[in-house]
mmCIF file of C-alpha atoms in Angstrom:
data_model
loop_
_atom_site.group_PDB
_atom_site.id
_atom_site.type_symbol
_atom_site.label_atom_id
_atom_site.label_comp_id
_atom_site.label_asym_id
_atom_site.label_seq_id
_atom_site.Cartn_x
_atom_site.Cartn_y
_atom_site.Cartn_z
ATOM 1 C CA UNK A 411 120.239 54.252 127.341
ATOM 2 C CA UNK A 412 118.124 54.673 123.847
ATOM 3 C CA UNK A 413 115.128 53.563 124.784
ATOM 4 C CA UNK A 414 115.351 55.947 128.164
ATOM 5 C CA UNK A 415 116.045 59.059 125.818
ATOM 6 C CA UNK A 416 113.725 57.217 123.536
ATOM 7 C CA UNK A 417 110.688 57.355 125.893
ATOM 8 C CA UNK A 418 111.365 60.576 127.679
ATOM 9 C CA UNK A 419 111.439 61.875 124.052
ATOM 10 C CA UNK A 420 107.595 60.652 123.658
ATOM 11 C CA UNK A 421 106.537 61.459 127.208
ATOM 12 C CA UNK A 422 107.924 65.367 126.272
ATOM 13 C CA UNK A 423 106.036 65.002 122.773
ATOM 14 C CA UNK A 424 103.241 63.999 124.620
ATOM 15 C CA UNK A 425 103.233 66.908 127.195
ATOM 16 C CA UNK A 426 103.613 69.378 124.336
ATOM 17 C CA UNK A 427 100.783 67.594 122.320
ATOM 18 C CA UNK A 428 98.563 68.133 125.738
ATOM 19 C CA UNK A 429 99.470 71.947 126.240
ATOM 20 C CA UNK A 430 99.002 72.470 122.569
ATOM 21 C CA UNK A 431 95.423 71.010 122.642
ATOM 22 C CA UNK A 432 94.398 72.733 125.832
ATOM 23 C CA UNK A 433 95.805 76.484 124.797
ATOM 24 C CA UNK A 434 94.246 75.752 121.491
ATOM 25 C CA UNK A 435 90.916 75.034 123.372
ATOM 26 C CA UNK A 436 90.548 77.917 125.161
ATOM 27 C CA UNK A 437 91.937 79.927 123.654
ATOM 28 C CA UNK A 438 89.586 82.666 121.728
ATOM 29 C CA UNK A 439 89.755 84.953 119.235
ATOM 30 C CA UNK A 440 87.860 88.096 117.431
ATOM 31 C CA UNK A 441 87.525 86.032 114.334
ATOM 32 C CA UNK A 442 85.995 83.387 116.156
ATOM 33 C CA UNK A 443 83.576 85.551 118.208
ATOM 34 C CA UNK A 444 82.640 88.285 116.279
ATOM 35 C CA UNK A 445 82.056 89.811 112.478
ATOM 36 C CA UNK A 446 82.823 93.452 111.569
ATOM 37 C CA UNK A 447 79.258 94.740 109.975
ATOM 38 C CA UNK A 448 80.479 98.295 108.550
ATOM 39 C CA UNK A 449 83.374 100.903 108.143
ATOM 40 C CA UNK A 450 84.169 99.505 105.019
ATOM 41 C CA UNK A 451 87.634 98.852 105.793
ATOM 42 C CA UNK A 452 88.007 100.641 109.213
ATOM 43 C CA UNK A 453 87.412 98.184 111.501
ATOM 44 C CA UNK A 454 90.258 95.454 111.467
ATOM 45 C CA UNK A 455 90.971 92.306 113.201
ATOM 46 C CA UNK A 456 95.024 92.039 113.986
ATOM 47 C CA UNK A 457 97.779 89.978 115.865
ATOM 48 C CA UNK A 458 96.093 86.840 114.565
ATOM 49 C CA UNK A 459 92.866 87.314 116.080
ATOM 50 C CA UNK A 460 93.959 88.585 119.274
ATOM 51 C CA UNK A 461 93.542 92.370 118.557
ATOM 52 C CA UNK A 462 89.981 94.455 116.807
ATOM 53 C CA UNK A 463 90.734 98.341 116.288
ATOM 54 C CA UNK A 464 87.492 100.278 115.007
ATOM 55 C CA UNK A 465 88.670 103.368 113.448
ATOM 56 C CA UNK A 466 86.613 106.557 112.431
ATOM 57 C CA UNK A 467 87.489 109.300 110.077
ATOM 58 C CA UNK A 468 85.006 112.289 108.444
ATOM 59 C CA UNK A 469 83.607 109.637 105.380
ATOM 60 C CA UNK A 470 82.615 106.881 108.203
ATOM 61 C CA UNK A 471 82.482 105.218 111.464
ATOM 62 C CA UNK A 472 83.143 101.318 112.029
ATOM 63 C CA UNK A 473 81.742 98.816 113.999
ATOM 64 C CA UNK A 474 80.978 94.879 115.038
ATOM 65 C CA UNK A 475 78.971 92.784 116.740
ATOM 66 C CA UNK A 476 78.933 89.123 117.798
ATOM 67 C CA UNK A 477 78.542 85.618 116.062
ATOM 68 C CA UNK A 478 76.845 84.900 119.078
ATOM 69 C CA UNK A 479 73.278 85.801 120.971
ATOM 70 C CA UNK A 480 73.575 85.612 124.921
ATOM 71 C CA UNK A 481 70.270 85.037 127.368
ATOM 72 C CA UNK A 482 71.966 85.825 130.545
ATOM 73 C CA UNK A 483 76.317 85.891 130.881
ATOM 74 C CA UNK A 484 79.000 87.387 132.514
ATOM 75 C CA UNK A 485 81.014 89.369 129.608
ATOM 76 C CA UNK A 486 84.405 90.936 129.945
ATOM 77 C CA UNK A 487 85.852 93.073 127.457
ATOM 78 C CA UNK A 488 89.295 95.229 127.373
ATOM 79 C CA UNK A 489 89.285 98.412 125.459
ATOM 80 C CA UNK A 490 91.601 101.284 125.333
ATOM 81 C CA UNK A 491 89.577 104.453 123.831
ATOM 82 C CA UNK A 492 90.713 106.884 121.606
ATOM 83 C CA UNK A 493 93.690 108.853 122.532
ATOM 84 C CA UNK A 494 93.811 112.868 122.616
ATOM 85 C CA UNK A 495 91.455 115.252 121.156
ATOM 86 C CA UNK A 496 88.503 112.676 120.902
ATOM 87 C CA UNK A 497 85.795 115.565 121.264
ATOM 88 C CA UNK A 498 82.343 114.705 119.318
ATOM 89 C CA UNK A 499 83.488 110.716 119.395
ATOM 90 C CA UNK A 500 81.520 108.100 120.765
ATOM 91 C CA UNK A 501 82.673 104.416 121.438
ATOM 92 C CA UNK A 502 79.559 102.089 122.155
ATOM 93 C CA UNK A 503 79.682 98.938 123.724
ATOM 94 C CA UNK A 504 76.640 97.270 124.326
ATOM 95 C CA UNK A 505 74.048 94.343 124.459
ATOM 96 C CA UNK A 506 71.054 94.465 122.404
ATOM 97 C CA UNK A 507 67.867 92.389 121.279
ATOM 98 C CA UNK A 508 66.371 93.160 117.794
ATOM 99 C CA UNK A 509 62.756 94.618 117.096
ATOM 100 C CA UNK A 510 60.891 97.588 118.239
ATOM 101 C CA UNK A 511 60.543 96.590 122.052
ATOM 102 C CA UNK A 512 64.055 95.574 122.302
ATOM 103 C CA UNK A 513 66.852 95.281 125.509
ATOM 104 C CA UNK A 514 69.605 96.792 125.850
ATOM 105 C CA UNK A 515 72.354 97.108 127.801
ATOM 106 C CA UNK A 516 74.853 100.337 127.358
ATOM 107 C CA UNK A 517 78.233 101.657 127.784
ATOM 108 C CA UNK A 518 78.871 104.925 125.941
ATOM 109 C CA UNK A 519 82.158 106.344 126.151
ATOM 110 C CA UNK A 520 81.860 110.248 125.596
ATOM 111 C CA UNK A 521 84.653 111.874 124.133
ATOM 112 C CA UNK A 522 86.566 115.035 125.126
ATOM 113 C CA UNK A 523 88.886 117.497 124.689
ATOM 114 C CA UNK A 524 92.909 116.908 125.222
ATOM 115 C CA UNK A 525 93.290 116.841 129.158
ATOM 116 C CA UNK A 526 89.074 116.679 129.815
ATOM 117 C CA UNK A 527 88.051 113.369 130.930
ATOM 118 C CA UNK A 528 86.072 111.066 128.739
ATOM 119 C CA UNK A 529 82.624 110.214 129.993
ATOM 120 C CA UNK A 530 81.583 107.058 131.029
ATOM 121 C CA UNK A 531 77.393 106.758 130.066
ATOM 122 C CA UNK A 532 75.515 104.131 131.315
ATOM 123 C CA UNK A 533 72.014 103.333 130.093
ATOM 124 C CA UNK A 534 69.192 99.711 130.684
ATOM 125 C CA UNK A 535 66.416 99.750 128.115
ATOM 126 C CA UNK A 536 63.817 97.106 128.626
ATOM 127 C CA UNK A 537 60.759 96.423 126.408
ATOM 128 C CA UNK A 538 61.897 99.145 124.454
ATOM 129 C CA UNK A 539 62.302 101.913 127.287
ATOM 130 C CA UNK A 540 65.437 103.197 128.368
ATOM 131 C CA UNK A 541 65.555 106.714 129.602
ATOM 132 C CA UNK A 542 67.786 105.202 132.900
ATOM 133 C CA UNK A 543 71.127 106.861 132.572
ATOM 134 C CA UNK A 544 73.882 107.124 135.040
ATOM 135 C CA UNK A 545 77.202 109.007 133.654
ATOM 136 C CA UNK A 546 80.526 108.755 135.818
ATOM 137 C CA UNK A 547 83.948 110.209 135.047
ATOM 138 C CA UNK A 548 86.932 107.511 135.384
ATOM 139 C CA UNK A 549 89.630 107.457 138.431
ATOM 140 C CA UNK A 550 92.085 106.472 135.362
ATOM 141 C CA UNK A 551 92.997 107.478 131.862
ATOM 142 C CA UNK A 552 91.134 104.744 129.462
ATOM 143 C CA UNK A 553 93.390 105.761 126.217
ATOM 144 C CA UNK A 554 96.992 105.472 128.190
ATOM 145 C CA UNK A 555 96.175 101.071 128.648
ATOM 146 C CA UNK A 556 93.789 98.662 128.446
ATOM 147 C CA UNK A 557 90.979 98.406 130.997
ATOM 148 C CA UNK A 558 88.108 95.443 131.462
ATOM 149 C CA UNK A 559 84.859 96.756 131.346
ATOM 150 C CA UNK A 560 82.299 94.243 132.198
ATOM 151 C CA UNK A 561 78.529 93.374 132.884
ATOM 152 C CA UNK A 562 76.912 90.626 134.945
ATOM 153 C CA UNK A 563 73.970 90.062 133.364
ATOM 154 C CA UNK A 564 71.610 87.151 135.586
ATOM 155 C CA UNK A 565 67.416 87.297 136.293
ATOM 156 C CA UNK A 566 68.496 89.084 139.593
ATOM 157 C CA UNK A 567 70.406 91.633 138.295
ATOM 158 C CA UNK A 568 72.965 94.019 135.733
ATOM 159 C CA UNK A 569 75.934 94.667 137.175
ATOM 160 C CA UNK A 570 78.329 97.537 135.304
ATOM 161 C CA UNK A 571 82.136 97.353 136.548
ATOM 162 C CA UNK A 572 85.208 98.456 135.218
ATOM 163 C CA UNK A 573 88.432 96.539 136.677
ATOM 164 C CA UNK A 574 86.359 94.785 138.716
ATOM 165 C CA UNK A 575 85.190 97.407 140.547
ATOM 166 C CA UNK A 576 80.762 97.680 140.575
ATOM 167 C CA UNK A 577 80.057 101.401 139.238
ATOM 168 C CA UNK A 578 75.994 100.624 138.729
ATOM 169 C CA UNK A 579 73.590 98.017 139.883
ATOM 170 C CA UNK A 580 70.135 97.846 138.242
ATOM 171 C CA UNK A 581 67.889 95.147 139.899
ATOM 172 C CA UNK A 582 65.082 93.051 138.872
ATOM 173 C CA UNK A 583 62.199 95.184 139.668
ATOM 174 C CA UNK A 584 59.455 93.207 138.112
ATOM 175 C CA UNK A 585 57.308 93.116 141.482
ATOM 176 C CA UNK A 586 56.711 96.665 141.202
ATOM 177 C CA UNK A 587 55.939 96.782 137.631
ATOM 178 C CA UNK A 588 59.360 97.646 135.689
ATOM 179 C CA UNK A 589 60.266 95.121 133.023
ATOM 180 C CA UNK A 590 63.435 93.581 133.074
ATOM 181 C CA UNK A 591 65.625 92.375 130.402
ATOM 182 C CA UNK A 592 65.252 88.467 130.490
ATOM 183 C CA UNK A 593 63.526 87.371 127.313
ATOM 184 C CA UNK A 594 65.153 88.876 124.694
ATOM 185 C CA UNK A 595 68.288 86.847 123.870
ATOM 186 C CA UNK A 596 71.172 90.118 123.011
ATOM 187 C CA UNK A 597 74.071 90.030 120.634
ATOM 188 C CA UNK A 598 77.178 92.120 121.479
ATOM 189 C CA UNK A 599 77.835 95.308 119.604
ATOM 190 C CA UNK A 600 80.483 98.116 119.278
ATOM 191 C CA UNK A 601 80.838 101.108 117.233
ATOM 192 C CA UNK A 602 83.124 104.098 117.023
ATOM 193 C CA UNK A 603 81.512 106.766 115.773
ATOM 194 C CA UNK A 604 80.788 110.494 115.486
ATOM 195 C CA UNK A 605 78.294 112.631 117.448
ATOM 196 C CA UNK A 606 79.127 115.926 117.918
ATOM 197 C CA UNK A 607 75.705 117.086 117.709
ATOM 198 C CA UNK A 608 75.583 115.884 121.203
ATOM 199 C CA UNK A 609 78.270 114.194 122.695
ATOM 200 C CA UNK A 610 80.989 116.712 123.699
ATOM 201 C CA UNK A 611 79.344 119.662 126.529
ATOM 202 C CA UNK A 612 75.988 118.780 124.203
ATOM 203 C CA UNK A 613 76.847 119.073 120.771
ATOM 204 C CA UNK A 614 79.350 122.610 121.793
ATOM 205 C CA UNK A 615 82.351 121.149 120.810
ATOM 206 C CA UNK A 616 82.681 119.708 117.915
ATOM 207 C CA UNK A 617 84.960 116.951 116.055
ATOM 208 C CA UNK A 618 88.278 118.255 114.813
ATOM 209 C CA UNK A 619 88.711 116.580 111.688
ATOM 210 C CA UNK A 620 92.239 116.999 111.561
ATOM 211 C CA UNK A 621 93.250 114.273 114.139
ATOM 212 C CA UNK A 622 91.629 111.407 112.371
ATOM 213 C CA UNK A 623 91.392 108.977 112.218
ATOM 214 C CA UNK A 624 90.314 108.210 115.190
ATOM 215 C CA UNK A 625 90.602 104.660 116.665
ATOM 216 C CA UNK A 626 89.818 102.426 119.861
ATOM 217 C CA UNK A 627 90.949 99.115 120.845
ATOM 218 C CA UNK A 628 89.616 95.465 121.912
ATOM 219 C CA UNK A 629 91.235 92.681 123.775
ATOM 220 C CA UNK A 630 90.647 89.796 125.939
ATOM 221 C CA UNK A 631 87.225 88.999 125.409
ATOM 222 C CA UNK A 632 85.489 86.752 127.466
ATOM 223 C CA UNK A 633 82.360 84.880 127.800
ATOM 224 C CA UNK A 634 83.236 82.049 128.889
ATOM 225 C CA UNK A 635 80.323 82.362 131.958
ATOM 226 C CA UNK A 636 77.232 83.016 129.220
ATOM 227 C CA UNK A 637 74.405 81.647 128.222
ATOM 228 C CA UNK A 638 75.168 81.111 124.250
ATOM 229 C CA UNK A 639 71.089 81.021 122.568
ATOM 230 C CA UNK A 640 71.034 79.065 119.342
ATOM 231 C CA UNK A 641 68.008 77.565 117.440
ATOM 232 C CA UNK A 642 65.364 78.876 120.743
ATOM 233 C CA UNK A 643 67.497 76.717 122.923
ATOM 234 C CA UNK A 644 70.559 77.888 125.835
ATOM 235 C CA UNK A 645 73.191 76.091 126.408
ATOM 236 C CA UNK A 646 72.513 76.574 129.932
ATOM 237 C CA UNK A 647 70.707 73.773 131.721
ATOM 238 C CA UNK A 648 68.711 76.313 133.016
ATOM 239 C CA UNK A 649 67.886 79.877 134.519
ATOM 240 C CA UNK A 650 68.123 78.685 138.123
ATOM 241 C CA UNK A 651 71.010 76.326 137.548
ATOM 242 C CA UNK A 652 73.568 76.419 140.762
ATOM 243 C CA UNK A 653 77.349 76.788 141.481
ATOM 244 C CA UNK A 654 77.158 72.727 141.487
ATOM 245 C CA UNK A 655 77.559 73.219 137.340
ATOM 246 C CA UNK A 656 79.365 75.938 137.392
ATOM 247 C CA UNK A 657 77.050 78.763 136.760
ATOM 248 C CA UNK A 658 76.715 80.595 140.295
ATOM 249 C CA UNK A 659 77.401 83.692 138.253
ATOM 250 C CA UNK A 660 73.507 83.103 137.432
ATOM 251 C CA UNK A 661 72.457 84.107 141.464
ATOM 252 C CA UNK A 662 75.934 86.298 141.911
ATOM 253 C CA UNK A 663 74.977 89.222 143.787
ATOM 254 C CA UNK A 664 77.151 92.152 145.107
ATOM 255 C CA UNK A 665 79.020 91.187 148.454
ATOM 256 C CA UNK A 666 79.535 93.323 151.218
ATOM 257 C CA UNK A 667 82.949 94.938 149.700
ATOM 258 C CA UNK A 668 81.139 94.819 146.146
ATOM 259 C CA UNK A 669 78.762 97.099 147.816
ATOM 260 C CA UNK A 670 81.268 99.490 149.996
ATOM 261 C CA UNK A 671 83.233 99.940 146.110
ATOM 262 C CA UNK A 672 80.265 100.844 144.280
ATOM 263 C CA UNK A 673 78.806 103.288 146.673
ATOM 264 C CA UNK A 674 82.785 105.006 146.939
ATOM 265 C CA UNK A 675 82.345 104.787 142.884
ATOM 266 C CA UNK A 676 79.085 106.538 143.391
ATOM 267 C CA UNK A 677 80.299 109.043 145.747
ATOM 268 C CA UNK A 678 83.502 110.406 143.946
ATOM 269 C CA UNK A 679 83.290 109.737 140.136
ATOM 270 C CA UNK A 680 78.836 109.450 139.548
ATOM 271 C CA UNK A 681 78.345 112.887 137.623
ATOM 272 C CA UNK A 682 75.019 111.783 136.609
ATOM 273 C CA UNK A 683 71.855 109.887 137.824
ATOM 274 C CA UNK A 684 68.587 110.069 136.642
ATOM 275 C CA UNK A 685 66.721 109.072 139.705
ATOM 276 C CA UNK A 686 68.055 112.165 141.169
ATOM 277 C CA UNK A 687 67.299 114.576 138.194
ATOM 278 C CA UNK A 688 63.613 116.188 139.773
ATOM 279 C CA UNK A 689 63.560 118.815 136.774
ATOM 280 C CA UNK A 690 63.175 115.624 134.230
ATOM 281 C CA UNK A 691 60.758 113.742 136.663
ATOM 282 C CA UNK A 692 58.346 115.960 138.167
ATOM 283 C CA UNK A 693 55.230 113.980 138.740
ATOM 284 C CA UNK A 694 58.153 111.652 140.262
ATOM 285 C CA UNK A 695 60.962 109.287 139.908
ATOM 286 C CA UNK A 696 60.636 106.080 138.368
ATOM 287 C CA UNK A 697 59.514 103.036 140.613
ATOM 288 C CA UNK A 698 62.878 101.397 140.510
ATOM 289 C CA UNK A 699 64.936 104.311 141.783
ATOM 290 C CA UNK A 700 62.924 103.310 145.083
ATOM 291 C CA UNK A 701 64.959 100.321 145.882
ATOM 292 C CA UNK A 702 68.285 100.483 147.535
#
């Protein structure tokens, strides 16, 4: 009877010892991943890793960006933005390469009045050159919860969703002579910071002081599908590899649904796209807003 309590005593040990190591594994964390670069003290990493808040008041913004440079990745990260009056804030969340032709990859989250709805701006520089915004409002509130807000990054391809759901698409364009970000290895960034010299009805409404500080939240980030770059190397095999090693995010594409839920994103939240703006373009829209 002692040695059968004895051994089922081990075999549980053992179980734990297995979960332990696996949870431990996967598990990741904002110390791990990234490293707050300014606020002096506003940005803070909480709940043992498993929480960043950036944090802005009238001496200073806050912000971070990742241990890590990606060439290519599927990224996932949960914020919740800041709550109330967040007129003349900005929250950016973004990819970028360094130097003076650099990539870049952009989520802006415009701030508003109590009741207004934040704006959602969406931008793609390559070599440098960005001037390719799309703004949407959201069909939720992003400072009552958490939401994922994500981008697909492959040589085909940037795809922009939030829960999952495709709000932009900007394609590889490169046979009709638009560069496209796939050189440049990109570090992640975010900052919380003010801008009411343009952000709120452009620049009209400015920040009231008096609710600071002001402060968004990060979750759950993921890159577990990337393409980490390290010493001119990626710890991919390579840029065509298949869903036979597990990287068919690198050729993922928009299915037939994917499509139908960005074009209804398009349809009812879009409030701004610059392939449509003639007054900015007049000797005509850039090449890529030919393709469908």
């Amino acid at each position: 009877m002692a040695s059968r309590s004895t051994s089922s005593l081990c075999t549980t040990t053992l179980l734990l010892l297995v979960v332990s190591w696996a949870t431990s594994a996967t598990a990741r964390n904002f110390y791990q991943d990234f490293d707050i670069t300014w606020g002096d003290g506003r940005a803070q990493i909480l709940n043992n890793g498993d929480l960043l808040t950036l944090s802005l008041d009238k001496a200073s913004g806050s912000g971070f960006q990742s241990k890590n440079e990606y060439l290519f990745g599927k990224i996932d990260m949960q914020l919740k933005l800041v709550p109330g009056n967040s007129a003349g804030t900005v929250t950016a969340y973004y990819l970028s390469s360094n130097g003076s032709t650099w990539d870049e990859i952009d989520y802006e989250f415009l701030g508003n009045l109590s009741g207004d709805p934040y704006i959602l701006h969406t931008n793609v520089f390559s070599q440098g050159k960005g001037n390719r915004e799309q703004q949407f409002y959201l069909w939720f509130d992003p400072t009552a919860d958490f939401h994922t807000y994500s981008i697909l990054w492959n040589p085909q391809r940037i795809i922009f969703s939030v829960d999952g759901t495709p709000i932009r698409e900007f394609k590889n364009a490169e046979s009709i002579g638009v560069p496209f970000p796939k050189a440049q290895p990109m570090r992640i960034f975010s900052s919380l910071w003010n801008a009411d010299d343009w952000a709120t009805r452009g620049g009209l409404v400015k920040t009231d002081w008096t609710q600071a500080p002001f402060t968004a939240s990060y979750r759950n980030f993921n890159a577990d599908n990337a393409c980490v770059w390290s010493s001119g190397s990626s710890s991919c095999a390579s840029s065509t590899s298949s869903s036979s090693d597990g990287n068919a995010w690198l050729s993922e594409e928009l299915d037939s649904t994917g499509q139908d839920r960005l074009k209804w994103v398009q349809s009812n939240y879009m409030i701004y796209n610059y392939c449509t703006d003639a007054k900015r373009f007049p000797q005509g829209f850039p090449p890529e807003c030919s393709m469908s």
